[in-house]
Short mmCIF file of C-alpha atoms in Angstrom, two decimals:
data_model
loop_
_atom_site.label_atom_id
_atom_site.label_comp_id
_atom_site.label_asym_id
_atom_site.label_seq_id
_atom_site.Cartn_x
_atom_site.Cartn_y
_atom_site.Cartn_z
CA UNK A 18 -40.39 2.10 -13.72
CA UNK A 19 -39.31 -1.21 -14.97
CA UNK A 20 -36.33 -2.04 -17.31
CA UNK A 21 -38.55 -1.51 -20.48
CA UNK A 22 -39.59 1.28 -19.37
CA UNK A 23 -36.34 2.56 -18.32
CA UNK A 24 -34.48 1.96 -21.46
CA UNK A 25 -37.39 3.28 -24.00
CA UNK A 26 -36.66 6.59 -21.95
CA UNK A 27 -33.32 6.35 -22.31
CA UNK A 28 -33.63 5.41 -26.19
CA UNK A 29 -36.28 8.72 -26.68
CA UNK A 30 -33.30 10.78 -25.31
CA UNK A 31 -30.94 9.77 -27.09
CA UNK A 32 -33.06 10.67 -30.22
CA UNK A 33 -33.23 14.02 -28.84
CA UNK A 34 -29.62 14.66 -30.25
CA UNK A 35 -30.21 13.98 -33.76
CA UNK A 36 -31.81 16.71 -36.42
CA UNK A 37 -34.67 14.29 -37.77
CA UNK A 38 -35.14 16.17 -40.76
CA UNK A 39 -31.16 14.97 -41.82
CA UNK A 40 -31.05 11.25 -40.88
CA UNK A 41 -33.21 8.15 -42.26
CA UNK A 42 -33.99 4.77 -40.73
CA UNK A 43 -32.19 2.36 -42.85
CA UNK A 44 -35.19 -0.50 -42.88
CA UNK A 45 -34.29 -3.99 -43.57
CA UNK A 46 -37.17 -5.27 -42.33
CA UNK A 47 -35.42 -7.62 -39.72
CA UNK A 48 -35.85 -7.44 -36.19
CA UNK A 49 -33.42 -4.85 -34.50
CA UNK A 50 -34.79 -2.08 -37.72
CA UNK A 51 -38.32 -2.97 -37.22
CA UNK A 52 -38.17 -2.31 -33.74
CA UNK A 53 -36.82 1.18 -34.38
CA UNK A 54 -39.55 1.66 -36.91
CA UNK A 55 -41.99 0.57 -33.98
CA UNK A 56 -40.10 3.18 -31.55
CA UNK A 57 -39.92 6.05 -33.98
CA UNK A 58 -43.73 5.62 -35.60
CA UNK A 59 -45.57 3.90 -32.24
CA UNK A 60 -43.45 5.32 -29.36
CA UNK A 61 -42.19 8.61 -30.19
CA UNK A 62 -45.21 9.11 -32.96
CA UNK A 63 -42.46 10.59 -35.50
CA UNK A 64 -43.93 11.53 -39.09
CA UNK A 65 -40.66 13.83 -40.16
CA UNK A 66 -37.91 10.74 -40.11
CA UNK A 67 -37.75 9.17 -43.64
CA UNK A 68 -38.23 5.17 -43.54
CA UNK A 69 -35.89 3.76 -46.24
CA UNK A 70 -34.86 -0.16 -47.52
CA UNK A 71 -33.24 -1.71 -50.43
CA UNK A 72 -34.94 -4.82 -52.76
CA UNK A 73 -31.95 -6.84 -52.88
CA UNK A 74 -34.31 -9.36 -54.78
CA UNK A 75 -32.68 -11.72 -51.85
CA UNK A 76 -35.30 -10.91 -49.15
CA UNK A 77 -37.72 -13.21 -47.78
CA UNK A 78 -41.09 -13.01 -49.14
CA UNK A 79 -42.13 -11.68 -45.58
CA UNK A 80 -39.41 -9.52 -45.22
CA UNK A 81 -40.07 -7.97 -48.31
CA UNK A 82 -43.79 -7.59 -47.40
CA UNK A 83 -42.90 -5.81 -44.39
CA UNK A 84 -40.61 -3.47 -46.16
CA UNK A 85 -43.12 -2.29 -48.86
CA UNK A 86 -45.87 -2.13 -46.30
CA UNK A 87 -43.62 0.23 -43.93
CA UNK A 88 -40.77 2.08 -46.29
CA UNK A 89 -41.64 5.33 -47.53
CA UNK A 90 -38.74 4.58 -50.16
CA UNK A 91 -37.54 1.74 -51.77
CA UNK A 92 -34.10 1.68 -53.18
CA UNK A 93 -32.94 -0.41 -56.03
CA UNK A 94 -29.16 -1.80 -56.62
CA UNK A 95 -27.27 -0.93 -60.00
CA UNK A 96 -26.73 -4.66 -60.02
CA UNK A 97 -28.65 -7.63 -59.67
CA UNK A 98 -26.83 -10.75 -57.58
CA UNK A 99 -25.86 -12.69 -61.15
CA UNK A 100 -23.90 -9.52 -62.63
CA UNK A 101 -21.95 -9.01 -59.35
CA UNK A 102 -21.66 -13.23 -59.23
CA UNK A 103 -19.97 -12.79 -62.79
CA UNK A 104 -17.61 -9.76 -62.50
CA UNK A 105 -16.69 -10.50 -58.45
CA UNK A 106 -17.69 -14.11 -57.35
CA UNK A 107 -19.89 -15.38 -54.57
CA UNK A 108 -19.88 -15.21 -50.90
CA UNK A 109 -18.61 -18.76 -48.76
CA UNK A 110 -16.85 -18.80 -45.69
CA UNK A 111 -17.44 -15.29 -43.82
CA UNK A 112 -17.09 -11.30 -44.74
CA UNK A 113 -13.60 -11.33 -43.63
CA UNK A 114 -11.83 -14.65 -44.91
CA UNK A 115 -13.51 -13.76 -48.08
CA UNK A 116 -12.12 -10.31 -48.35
CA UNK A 117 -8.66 -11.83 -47.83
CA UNK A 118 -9.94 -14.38 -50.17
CA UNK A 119 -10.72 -12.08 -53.26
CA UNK A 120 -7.00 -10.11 -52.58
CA UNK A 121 -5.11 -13.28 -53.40
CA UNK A 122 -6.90 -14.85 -56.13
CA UNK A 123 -6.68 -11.35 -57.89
CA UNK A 124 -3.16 -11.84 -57.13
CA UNK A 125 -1.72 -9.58 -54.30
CA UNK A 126 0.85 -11.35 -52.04
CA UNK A 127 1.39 -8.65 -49.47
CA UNK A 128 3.13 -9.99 -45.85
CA UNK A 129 0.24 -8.99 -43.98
CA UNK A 130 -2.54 -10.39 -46.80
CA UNK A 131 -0.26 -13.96 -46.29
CA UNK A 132 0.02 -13.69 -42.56
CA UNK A 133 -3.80 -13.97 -42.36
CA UNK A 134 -3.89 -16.87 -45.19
CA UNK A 135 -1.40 -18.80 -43.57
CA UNK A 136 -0.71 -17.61 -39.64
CA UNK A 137 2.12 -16.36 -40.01
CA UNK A 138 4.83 -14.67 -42.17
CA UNK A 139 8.97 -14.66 -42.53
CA UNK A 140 9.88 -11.28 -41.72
CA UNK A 141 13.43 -9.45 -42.03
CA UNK A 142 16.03 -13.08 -41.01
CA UNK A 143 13.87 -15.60 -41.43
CA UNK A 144 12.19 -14.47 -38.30
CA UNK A 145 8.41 -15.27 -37.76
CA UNK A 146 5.60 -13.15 -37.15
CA UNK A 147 2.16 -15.26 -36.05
CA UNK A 148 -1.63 -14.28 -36.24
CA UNK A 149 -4.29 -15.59 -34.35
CA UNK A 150 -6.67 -12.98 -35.37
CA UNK A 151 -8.87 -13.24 -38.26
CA UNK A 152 -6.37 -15.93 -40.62
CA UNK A 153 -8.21 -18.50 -43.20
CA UNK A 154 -9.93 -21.76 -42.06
CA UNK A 155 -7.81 -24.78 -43.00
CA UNK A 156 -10.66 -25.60 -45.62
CA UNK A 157 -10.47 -22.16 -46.85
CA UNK A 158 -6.88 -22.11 -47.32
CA UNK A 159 -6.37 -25.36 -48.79
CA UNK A 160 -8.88 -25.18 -51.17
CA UNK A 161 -7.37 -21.75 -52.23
CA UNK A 162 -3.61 -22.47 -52.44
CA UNK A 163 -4.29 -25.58 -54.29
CA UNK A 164 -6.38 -23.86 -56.38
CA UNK A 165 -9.44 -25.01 -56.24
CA UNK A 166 -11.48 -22.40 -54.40
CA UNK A 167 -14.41 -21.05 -56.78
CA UNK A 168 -14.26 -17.09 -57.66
CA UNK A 169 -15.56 -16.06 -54.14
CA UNK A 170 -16.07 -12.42 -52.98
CA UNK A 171 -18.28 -10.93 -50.13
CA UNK A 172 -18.90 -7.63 -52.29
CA UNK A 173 -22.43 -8.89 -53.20
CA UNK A 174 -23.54 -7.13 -49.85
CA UNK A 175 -21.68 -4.16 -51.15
CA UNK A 176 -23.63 -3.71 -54.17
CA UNK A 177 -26.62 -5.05 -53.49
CA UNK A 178 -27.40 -2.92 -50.05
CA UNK A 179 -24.60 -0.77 -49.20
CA UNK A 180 -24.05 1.26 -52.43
CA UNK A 181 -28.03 1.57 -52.59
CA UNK A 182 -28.18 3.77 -49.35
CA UNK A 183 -24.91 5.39 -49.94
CA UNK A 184 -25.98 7.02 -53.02
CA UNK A 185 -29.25 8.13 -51.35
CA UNK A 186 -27.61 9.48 -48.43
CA UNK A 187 -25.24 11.73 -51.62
CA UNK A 188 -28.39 12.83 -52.92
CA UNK A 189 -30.03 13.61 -49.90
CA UNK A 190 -27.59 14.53 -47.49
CA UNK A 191 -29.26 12.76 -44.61
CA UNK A 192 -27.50 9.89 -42.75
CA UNK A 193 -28.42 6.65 -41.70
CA UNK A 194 -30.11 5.48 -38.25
CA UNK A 195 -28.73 1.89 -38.23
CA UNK A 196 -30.11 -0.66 -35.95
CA UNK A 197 -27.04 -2.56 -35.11
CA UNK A 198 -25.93 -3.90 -32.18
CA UNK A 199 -22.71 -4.18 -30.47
CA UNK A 200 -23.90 -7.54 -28.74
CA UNK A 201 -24.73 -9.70 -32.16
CA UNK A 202 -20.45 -10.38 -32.94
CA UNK A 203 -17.27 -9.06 -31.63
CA UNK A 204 -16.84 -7.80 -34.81
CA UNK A 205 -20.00 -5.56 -34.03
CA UNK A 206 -19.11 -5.18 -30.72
CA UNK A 207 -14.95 -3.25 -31.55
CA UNK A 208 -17.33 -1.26 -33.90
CA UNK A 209 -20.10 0.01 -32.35
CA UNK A 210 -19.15 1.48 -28.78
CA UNK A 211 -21.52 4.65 -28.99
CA UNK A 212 -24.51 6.08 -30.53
CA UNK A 213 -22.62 7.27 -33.08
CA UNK A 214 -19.88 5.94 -35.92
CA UNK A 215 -17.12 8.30 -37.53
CA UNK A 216 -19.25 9.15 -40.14
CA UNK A 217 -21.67 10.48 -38.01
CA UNK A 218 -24.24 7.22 -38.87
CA UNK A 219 -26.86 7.26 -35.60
CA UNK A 220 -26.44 4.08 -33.65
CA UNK A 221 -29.11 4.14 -30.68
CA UNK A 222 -28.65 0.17 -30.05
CA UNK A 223 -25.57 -0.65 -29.78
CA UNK A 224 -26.07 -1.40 -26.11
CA UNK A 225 -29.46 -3.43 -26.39
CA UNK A 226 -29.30 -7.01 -25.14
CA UNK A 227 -31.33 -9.43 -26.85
CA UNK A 228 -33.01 -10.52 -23.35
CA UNK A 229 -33.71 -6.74 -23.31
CA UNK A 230 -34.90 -6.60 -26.76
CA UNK A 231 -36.92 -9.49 -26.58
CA UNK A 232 -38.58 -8.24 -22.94
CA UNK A 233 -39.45 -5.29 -25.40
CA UNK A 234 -41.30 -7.28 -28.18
CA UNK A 235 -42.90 -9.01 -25.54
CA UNK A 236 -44.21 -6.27 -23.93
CA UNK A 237 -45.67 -4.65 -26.34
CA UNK A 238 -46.29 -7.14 -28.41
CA UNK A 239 -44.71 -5.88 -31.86
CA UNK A 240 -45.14 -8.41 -34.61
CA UNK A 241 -42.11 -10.76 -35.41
CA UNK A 242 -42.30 -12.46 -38.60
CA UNK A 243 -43.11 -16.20 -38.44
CA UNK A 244 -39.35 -16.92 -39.85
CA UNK A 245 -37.99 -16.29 -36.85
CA UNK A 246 -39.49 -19.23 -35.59
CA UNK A 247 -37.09 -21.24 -37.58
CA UNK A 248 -33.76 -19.01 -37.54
CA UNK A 249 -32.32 -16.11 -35.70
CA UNK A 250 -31.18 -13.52 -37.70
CA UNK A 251 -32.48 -12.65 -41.38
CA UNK A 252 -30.80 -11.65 -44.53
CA UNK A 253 -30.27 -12.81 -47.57
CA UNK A 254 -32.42 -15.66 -48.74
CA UNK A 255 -30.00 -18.86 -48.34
CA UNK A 256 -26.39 -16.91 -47.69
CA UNK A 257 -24.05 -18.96 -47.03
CA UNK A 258 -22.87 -16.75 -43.97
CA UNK A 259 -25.32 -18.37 -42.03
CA UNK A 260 -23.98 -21.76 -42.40
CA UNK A 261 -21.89 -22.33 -39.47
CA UNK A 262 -25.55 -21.95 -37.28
CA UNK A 263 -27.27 -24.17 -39.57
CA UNK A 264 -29.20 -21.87 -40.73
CA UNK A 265 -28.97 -21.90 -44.64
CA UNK A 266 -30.19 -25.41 -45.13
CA UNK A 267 -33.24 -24.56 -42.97
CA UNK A 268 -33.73 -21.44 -45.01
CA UNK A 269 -33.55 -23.64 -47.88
CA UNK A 270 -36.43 -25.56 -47.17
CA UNK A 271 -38.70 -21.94 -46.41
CA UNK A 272 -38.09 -21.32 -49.55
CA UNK A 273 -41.09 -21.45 -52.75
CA UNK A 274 -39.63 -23.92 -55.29
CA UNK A 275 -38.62 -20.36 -57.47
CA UNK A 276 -36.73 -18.71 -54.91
CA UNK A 277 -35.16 -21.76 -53.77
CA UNK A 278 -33.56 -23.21 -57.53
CA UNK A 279 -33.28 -19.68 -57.70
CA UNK A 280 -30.93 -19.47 -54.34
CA UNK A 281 -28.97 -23.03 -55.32
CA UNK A 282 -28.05 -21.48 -58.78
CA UNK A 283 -26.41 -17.86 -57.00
CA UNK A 284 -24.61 -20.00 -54.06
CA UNK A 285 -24.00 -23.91 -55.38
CA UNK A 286 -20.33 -23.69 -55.69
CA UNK A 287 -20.34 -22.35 -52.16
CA UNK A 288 -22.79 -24.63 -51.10
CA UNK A 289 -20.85 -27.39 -51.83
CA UNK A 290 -17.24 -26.04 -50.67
CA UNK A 291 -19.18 -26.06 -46.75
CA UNK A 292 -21.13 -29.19 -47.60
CA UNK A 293 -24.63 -28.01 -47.57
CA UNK A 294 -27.13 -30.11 -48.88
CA UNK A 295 -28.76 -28.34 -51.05
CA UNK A 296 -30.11 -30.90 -53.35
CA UNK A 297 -32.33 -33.12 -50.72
CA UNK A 298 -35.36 -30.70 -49.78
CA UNK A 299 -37.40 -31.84 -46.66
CA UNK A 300 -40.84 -31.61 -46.06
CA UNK A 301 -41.17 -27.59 -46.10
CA UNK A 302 -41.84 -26.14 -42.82
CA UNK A 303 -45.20 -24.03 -42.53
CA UNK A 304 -44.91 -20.34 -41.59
CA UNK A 305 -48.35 -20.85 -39.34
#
């Protein structure tokens, strides 16, 4: 028995420890969820697990394909991306920074919110307490002490995907199977230590390597969409969470001309806070 092999065993019995009829694959379409779909429709031949995803109306055009093709529901958000633009801002630098972000231009001023905007914070005489963990980026907080930061928020995730499932999981009672993996950040990797988070959310991946996961694909041949020829990871169409791979500009120029003023509009101010050059499209790559 090879590795595959091995770990596809392993996988099945972990599966064994979950009630099917009370959890749901949460289906983005993207790699790590489709290959659960492929293990829970092709491998263990599963009818009773419920395949569910969100239109975020940010999805790729073969994303979204792939999620009305396979999803035996299809969620909707209470808001679409303008009305949460409007009443929270956009997203820019990462989840975190713009968390921290959103706290001070709403005005808190808390020693630990300041201590991760600036390093560091006076405490008790005039003594110093330092941060190297998760503080601002010297663009970031420049641009936001002087003022001149843009309304920026990372709750357009929230809203658009998060709340979606979390009100079906309240009307259902089922929770999520969540392909995640503790290998893609070290974010991911603090969070996701077992096959299973506090709130009981079914994590059978957080262990998979990408060599592994790719060895799998590979083997038995499971489709990959063609966009993954161009970036690694997919999400929203254009977010600028991407940039600091280089990603967003070449998602950019995947896009139709629709989606793509469509995109500028929803992330411009962001777009040009991290200089992406948004307004020079190249010769659009061909999803062959």
């Amino acid at each position: 028995m090879d590795e595959v092999d091995f770990y596809l065993k392993d996988l099945e019995s972990k599966f064994k420890k979950i009630d099917k009829s009370k959890y749901y694959l949460s289906y983005s379409g993207g790699k790590d969820s489709h290959f659960l779909y492929w293990f829970i429709k092709e491998y263990l031949h599963d009818t009773e697990t419920e395949i569910v995803s969100v239109n975020t109306y940010m999805e790729h055009q073969e994303i979204l394909k792939r999620m009305l093709e396979n999803a035996d529901r299809i969620l909707l958000p209470a808001m679409k991306p303008f009305e949460i633009k409007e009443k929270y801002g956009s997203p820019c630098f990462s989840k975190i920074q713009d968390e921290y972000i959103e706290r001070y231009q709403k005005g808190c001023r808390t020693n630990s919110l300041m201590m991760h905007i600036h390093g560091y914070v006076f405490v008790g005489n005039n003594d110093v307490k330092y941060t190297t963990l998760f503080k601002l980026n010297n663009t970031a907080k420049d641009l936001l002490l002087s003022n001149k930061l843009h309304k920026v928020s990372p709750k357009c995730c929230k809203y658009l995907k998060k709340e979606p499932f979390k009100q079906f999981e309240k009307q259902t009672g089922k929770k999520a199977i969540l392909g995640v993996r503790g290998g893609e950040s070290n974010m991911r990797k603090s969070q996701y230590k077992s096959c299973f988070t506090k709130d009981k959310k079914f994590t059978p991946l957080h262990d998979l390597s990408d060599e592994l996961l790719e060895k799998i694909y590979k083997k038995f041949n499971i489709e990959i969409p063609k966009i993954y020829d161009h970036v690694s990871r997919t999400g929203c169409m254009g977010c600028p969470y991407g940039s600091w791979k280089g990603e967003t500009k070449k998602e950019l120029d995947l896009l139709s001309d629709s989606k793509r003023r469509f995109v500028i509009e929803y992330f411009k101010e962001s777009y040009d806070v991290l200089d992406i050059d948004y307004k020079h499209k190249q010769e659009q790559l061909e999803l062959k």
